PDB file of C-alpha atoms and ligand atoms in Angstrom:
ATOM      1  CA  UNK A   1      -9.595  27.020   2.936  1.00 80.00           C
ATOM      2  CA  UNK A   2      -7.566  24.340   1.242  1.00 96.00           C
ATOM      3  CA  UNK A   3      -6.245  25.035  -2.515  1.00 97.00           C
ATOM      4  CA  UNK A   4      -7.141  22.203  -4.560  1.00 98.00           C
ATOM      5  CA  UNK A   5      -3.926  20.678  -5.269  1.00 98.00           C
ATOM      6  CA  UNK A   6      -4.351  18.639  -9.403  1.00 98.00           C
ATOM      7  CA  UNK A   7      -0.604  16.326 -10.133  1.00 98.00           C
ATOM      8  CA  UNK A   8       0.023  14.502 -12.940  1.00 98.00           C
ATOM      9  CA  UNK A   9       2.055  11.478 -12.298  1.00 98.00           C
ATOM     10  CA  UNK A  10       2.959  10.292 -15.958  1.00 98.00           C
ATOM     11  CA  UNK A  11       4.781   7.088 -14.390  1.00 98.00           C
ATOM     12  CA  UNK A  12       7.226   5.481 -16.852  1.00 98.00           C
ATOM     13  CA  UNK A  13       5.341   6.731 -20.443  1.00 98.00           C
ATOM     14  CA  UNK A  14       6.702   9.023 -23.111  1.00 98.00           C
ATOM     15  CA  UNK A  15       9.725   9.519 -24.574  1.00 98.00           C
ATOM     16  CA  UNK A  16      11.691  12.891 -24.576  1.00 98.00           C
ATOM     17  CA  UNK A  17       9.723  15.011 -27.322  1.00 98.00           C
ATOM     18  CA  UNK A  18       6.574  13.539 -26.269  1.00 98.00           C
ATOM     19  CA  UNK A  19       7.146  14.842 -22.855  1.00 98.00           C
ATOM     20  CA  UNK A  20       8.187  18.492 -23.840  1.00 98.00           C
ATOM     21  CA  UNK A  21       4.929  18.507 -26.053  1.00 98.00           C
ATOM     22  CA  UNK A  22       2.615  17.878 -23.339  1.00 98.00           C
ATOM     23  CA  UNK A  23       4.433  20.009 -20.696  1.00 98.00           C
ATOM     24  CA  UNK A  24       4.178  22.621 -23.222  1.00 98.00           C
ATOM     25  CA  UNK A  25       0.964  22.365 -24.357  1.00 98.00           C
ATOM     26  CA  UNK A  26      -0.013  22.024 -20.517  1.00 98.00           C
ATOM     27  CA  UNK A  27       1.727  25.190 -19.824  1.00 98.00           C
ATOM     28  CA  UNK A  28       0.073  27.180 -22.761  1.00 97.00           C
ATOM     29  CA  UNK A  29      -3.504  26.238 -21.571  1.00 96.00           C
ATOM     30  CA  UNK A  30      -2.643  26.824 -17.544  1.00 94.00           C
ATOM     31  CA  UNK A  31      -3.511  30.274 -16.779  1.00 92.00           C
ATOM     32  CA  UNK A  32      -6.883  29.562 -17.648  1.00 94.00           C
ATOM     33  CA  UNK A  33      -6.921  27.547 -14.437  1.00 95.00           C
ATOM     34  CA  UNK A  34      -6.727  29.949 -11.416  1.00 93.00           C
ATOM     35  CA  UNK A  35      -6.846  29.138  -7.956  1.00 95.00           C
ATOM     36  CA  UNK A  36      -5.783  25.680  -7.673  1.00 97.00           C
ATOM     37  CA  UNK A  37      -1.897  24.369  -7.710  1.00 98.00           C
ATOM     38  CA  UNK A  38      -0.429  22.176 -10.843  1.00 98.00           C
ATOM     39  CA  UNK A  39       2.015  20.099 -10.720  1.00 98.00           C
ATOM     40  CA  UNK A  40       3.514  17.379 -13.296  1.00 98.00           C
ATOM     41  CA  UNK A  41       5.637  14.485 -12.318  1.00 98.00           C
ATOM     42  CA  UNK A  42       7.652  13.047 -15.235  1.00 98.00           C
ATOM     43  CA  UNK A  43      10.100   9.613 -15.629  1.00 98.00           C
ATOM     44  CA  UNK A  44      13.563  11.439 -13.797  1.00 98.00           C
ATOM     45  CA  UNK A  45      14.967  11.171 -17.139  1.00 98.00           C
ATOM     46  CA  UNK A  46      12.529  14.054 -18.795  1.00 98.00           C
ATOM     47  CA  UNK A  47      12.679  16.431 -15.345  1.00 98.00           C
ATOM     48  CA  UNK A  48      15.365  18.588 -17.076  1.00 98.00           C
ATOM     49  CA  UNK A  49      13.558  19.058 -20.390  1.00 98.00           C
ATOM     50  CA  UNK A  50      10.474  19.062 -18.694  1.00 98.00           C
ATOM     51  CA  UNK A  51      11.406  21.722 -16.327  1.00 98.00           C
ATOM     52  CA  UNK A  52      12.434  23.877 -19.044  1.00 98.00           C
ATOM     53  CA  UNK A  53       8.962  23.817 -20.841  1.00 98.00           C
ATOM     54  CA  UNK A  54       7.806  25.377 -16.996  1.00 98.00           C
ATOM     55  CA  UNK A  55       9.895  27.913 -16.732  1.00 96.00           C
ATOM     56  CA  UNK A  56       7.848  31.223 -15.620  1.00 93.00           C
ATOM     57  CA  UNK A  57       4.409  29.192 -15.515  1.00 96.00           C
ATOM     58  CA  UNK A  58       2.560  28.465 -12.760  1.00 96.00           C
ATOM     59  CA  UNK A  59       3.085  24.163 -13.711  1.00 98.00           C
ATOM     60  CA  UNK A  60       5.647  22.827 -10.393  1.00 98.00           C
ATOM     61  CA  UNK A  61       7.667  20.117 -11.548  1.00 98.00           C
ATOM     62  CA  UNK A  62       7.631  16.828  -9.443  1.00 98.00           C
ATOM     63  CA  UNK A  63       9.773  13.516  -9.246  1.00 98.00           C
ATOM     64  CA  UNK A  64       7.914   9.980  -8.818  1.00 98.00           C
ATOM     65  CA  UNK A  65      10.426   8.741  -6.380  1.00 98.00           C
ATOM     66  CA  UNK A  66      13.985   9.432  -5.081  1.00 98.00           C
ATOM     67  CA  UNK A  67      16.742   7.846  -2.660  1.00 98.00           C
ATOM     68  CA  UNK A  68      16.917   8.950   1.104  1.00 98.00           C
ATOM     69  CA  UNK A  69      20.883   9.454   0.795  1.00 98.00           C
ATOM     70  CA  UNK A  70      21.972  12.785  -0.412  1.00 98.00           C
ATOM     71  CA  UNK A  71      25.006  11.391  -2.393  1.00 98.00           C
ATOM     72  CA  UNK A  72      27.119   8.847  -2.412  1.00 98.00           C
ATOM     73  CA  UNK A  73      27.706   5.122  -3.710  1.00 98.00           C
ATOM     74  CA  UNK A  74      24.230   4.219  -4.723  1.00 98.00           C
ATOM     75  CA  UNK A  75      24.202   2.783  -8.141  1.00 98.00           C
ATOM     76  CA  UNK A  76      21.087   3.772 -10.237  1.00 97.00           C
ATOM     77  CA  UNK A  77      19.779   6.081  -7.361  1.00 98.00           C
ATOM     78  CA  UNK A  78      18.492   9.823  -7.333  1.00 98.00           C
ATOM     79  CA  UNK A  79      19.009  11.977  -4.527  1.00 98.00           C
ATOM     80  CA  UNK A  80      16.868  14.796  -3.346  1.00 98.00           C
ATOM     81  CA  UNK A  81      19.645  17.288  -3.809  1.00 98.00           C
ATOM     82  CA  UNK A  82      19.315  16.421  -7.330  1.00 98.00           C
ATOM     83  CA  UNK A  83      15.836  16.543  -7.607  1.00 98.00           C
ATOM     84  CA  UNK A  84      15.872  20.351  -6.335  1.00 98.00           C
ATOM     85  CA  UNK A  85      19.052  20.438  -8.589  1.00 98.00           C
ATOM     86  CA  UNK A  86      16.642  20.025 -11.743  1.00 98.00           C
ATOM     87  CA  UNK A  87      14.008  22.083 -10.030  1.00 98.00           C
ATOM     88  CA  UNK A  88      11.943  20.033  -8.595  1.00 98.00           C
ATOM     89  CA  UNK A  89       9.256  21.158  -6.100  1.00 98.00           C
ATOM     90  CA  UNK A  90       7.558  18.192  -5.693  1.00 98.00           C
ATOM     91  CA  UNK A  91       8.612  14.447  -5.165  1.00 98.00           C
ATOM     92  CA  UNK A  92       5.797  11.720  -4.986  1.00 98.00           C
ATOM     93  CA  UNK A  93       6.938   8.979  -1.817  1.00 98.00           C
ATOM     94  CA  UNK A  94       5.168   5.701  -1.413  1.00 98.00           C
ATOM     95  CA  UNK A  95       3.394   5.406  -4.599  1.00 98.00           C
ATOM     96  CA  UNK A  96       1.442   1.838  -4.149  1.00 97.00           C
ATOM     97  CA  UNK A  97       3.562   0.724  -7.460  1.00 97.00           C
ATOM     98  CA  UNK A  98       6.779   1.575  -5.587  1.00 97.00           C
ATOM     99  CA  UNK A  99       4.910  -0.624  -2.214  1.00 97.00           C
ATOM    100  CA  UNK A 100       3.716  -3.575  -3.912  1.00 95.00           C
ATOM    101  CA  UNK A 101       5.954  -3.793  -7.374  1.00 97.00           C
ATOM    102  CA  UNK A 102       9.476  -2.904  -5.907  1.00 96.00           C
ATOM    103  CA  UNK A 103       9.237  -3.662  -2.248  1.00 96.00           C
ATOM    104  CA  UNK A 104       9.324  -0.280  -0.295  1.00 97.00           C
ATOM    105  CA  UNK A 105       8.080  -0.462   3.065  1.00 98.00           C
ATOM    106  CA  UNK A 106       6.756   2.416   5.393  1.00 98.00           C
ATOM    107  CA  UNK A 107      10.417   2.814   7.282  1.00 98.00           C
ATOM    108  CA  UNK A 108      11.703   3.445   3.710  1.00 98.00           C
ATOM    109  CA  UNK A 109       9.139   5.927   2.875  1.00 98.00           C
ATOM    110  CA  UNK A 110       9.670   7.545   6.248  1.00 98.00           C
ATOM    111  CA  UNK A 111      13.425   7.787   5.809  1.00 98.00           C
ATOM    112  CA  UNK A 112      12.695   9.340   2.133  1.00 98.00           C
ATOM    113  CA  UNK A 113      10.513  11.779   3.240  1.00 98.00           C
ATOM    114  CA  UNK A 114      12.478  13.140   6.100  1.00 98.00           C
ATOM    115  CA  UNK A 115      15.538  13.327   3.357  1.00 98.00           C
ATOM    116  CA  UNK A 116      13.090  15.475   0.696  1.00 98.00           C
ATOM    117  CA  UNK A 117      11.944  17.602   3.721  1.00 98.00           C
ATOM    118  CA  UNK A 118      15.791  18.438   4.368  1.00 98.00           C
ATOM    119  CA  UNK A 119      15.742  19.784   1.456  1.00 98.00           C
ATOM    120  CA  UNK A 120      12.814  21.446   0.742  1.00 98.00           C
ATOM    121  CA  UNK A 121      11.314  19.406  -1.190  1.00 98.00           C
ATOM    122  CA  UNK A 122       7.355  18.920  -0.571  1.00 98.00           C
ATOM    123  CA  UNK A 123       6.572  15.259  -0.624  1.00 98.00           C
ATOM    124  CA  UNK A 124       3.152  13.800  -1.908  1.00 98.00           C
ATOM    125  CA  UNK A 125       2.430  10.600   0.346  1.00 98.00           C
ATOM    126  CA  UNK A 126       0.309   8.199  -1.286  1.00 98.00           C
ATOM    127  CA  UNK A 127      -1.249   5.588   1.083  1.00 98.00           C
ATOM    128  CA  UNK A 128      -4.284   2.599  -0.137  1.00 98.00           C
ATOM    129  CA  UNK A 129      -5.271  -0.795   0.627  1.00 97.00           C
ATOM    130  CA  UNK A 130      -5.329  -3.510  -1.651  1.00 96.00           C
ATOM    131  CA  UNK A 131      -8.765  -4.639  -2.616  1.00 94.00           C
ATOM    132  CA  UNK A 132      -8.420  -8.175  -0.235  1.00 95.00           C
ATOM    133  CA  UNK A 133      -8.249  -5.859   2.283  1.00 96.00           C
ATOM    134  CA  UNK A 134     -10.902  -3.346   1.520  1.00 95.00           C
ATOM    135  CA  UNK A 135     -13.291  -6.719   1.019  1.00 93.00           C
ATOM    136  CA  UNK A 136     -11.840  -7.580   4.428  1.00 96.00           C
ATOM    137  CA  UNK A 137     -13.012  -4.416   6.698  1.00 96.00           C
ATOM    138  CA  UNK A 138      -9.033  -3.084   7.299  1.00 97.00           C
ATOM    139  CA  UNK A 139      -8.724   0.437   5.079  1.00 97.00           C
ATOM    140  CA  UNK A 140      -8.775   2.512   7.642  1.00 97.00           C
ATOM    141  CA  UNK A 141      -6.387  -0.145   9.958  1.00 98.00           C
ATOM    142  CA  UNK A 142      -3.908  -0.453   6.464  1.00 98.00           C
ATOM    143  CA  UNK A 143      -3.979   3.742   5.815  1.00 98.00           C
ATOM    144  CA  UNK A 144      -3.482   4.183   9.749  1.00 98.00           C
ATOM    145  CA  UNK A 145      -0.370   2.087   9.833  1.00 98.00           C
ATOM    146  CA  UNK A 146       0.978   3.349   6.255  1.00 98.00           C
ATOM    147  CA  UNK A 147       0.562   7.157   7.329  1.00 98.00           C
ATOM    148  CA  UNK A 148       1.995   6.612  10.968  1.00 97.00           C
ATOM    149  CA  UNK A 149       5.066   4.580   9.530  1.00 98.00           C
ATOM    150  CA  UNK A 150       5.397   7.127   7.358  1.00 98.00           C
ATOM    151  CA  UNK A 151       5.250  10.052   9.153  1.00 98.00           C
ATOM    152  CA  UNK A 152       7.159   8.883  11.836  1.00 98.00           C
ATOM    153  CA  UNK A 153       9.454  11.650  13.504  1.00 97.00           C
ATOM    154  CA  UNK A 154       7.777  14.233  11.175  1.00 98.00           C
ATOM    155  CA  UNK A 155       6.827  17.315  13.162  1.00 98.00           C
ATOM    156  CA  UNK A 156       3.497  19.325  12.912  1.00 98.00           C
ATOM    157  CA  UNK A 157       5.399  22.793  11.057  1.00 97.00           C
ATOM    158  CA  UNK A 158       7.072  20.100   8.667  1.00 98.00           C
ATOM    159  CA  UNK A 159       3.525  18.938   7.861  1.00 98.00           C
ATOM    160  CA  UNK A 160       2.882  21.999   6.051  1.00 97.00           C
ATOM    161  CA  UNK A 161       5.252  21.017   3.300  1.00 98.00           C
ATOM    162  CA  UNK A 162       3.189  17.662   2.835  1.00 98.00           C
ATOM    163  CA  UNK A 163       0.753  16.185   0.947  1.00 98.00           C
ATOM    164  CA  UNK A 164      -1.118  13.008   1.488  1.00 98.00           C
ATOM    165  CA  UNK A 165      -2.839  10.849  -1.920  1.00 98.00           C
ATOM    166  CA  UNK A 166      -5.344   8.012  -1.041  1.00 98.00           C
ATOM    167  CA  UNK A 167      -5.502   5.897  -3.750  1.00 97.00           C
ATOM    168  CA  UNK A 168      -7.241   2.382  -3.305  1.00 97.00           C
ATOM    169  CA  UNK A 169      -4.705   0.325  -5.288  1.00 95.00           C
ATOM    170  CA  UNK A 170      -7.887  -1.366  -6.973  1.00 94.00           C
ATOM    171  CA  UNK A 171      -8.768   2.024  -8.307  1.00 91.00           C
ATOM    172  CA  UNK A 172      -5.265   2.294  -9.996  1.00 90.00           C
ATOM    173  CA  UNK A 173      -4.958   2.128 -13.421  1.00 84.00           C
ATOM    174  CA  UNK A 174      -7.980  -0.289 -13.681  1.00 87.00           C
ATOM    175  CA  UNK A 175     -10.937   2.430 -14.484  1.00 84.00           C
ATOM    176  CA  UNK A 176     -12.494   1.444 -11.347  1.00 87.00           C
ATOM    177  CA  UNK A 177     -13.178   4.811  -9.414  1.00 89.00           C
ATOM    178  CA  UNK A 178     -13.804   4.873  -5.566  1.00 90.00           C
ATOM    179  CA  UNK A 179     -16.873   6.308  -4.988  1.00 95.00           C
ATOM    180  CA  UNK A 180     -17.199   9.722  -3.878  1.00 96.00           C
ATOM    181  CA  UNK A 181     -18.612   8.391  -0.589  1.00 96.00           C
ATOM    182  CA  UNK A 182     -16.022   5.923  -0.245  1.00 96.00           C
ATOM    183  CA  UNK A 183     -13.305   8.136  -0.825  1.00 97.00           C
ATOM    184  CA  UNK A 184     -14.663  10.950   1.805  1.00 98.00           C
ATOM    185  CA  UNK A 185     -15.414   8.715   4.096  1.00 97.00           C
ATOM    186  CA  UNK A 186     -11.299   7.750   3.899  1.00 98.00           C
ATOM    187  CA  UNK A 187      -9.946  10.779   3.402  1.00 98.00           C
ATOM    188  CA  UNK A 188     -11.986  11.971   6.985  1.00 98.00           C
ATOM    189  CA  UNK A 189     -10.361   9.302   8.998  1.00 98.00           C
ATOM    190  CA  UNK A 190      -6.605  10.222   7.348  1.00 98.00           C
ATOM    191  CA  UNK A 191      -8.122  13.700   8.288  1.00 98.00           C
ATOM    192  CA  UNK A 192      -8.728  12.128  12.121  1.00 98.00           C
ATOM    193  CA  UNK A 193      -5.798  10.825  12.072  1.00 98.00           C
ATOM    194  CA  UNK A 194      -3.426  13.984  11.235  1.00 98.00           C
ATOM    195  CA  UNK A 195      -5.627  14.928  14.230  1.00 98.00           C
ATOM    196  CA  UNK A 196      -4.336  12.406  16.799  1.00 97.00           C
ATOM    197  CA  UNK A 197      -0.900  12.802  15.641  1.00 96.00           C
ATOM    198  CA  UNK A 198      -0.717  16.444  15.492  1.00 98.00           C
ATOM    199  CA  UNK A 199      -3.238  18.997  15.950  1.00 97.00           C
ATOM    200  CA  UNK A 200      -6.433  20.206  14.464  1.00 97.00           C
ATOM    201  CA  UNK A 201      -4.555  23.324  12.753  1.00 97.00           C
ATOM    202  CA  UNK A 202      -2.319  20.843  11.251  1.00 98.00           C
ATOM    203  CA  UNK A 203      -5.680  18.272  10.206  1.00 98.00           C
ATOM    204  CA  UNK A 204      -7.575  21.615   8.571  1.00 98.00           C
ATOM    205  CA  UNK A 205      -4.482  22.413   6.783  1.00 98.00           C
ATOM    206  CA  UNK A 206      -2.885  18.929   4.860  1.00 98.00           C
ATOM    207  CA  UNK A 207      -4.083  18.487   1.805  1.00 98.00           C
ATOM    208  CA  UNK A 208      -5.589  14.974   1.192  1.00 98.00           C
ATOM    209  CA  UNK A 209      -5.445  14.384  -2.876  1.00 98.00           C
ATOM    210  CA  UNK A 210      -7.645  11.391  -4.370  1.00 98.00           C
ATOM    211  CA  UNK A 211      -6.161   8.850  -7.213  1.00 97.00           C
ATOM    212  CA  UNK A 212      -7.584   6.356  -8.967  1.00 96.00           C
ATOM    213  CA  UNK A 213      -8.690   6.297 -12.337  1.00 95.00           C
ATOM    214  CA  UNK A 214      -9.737   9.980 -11.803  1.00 96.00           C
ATOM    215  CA  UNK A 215     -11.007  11.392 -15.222  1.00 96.00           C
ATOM    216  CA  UNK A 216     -12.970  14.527 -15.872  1.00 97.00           C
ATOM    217  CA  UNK A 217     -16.514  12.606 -15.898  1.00 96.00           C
ATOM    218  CA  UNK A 218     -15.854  11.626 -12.380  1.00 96.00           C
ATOM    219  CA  UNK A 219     -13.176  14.854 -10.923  1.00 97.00           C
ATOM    220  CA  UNK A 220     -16.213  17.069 -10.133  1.00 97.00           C
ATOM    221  CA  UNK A 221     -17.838  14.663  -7.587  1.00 97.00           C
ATOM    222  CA  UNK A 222     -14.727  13.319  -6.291  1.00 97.00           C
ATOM    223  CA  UNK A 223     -13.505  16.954  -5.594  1.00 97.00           C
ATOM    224  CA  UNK A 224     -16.728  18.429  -4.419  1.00 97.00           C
ATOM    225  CA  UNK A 225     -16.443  15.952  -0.897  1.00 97.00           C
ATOM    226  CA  UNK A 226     -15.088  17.726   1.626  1.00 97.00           C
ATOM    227  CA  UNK A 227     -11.988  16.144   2.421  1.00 98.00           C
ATOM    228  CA  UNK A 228     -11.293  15.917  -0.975  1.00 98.00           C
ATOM    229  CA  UNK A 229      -8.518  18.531  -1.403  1.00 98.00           C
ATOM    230  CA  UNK A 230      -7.371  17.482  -5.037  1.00 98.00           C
ATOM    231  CA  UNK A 231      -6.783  14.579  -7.432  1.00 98.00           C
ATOM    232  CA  UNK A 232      -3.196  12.549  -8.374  1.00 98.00           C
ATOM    233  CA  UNK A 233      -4.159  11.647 -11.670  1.00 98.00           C
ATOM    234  CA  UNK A 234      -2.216   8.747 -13.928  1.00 97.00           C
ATOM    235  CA  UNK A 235      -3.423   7.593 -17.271  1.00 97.00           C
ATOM    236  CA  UNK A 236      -5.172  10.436 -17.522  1.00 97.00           C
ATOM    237  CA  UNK A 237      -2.335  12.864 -16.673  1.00 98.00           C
ATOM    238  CA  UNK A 238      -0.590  11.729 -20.609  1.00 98.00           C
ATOM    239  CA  UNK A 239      -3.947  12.982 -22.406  1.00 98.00           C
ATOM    240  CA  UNK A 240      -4.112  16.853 -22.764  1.00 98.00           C
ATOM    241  CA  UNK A 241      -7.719  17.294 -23.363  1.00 97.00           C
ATOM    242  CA  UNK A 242      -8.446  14.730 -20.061  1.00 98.00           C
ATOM    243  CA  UNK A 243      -5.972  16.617 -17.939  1.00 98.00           C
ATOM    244  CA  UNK A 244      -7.233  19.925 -18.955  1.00 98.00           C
ATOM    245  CA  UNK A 245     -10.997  18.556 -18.213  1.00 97.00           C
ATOM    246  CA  UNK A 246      -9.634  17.535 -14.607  1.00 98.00           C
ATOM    247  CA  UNK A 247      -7.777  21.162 -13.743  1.00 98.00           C
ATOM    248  CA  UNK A 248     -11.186  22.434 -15.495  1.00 96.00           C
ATOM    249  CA  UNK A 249     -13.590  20.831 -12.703  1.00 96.00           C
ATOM    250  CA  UNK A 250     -10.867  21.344 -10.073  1.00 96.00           C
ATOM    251  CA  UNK A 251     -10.889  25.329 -10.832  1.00 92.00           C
TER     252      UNK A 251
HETATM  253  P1  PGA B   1      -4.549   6.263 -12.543  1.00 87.07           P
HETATM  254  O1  PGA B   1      -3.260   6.318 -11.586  1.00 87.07           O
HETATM  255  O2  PGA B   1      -5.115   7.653 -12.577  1.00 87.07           O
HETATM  256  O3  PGA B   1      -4.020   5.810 -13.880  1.00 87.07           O
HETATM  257  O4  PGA B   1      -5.495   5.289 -11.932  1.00 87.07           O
HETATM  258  C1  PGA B   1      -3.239   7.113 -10.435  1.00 87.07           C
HETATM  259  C2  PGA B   1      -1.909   6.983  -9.751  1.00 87.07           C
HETATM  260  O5  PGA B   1      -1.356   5.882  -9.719  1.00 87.07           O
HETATM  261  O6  PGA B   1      -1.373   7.959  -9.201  1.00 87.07           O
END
């Protein structure tokens, strides 16, 4: 049985009280929510403060992104070592703004992911296809090549420590939820694939979170789908009562 996995990616929103606030006020309400796994993924600037709020609670903190280098001369950069520095559990890797707004490709992702790994960091790999190419018959072609390229050289055991998000980029941000069918139906062939690659103990095990305008109206269906192992929620990640709604119908 897969724990339903609920992560708040608050991308860059809040400032640095605003951010303790709701990390607290997340924390006060979690033990209500048993038997599913919480994280929340703050702008690298709050992970510190944010961190602090989680101390003893059952809230992981996560990074959005980080660098594939563990130090050096890399201007503006944050290193994995860092992120586990700050106490970071989680890192999210190949978020479709990260693909589309600032360039990273699947070799990047893959080099990223290998470098959080090394440091036991568990990395949430988001894969989607733009809506041209949904309306064009190639999700499960533009998922297939985005999870291979970026699980390249990954072994089965180090699959344990991963995560994979689909989130159709047309579902992002624009209130526009998949469908529960459509995102089962996606989240089997990721499913298939882990399959291929690896093994079937490795496929039962990954969990496969959904994102895209997730909200509590629409969490329950989404998560009762099989392959629906969890949610990577956005927008509604920086409202308390929404993100308690969504742990709610995950628990
Ligand atoms: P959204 O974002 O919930 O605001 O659609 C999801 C995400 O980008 O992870």
């Amino acid at each position: 049985m897969r724990k339903p996995f609920i992560a708040g990616n608050w991308k860059m929103n809040l400032d640095s009280s605003g951010a303790v606030q709701l990390a607290a006020e997340i924390v006060k309400h979690s033990s209500a929510f048993q038997g599913i796994d919480i994280a929340i993924c703050p702008p690298a600037v709050y992970l510190l403060a944010v961190g602090g709020e989680l101390e003893n609670s059952a809230v992981a903190l996560g990074a959005q992104n980080m660098y594939f280098e563990p130090s050096g001369a890399f201007t503006g950069e944050i290193s994995g070592p860092m992120l586990r520095d700050v106490g970071c559990r989680y890192v999210i890797l190949g978020h479709s703004e990260r693909r589309h707004i600032l360039g990273e490709t699947d070799a990047e992702i893959n080099r990223k992911i290998d470098a959080a790994l090394a440091v036991d960091l568990n990395p949430i790999l988001c894969v989607g296809e733009l809506l041209e190419e949904r309306e064009a018959g190639e999700t499960e072609a533009v998922v297939e090549k985005q999870l291979s390229g970026s699980l390249q050289g990954i072994s089965a055991s180090q699959m344990s420590s991963v995560t994979i998000a689909y989130e159709p980029v047309w579902a992002i941000g624009t209130g526009k939820v998949a469908t529960p069918e459509q995102a089962q139906e996606v989240h089997a062939d990721l499913r298939r694939m882990i399959r291929d690659c690896y093994n079937a103990e490795t496929a039962d095990a990954v969990r496969i979170q959904y994102g895209g305008s997730v909200k509590p109206s629409n969490a329950a269906n989404l998560l009762s789908q099989s392959d629906v192992d969890g949610a990577l929620v956005g927008g509604a990640s920086l409202n308390i009562e929404d993100f308690l709604g969504i742990l709610a119908e995950a628990t």
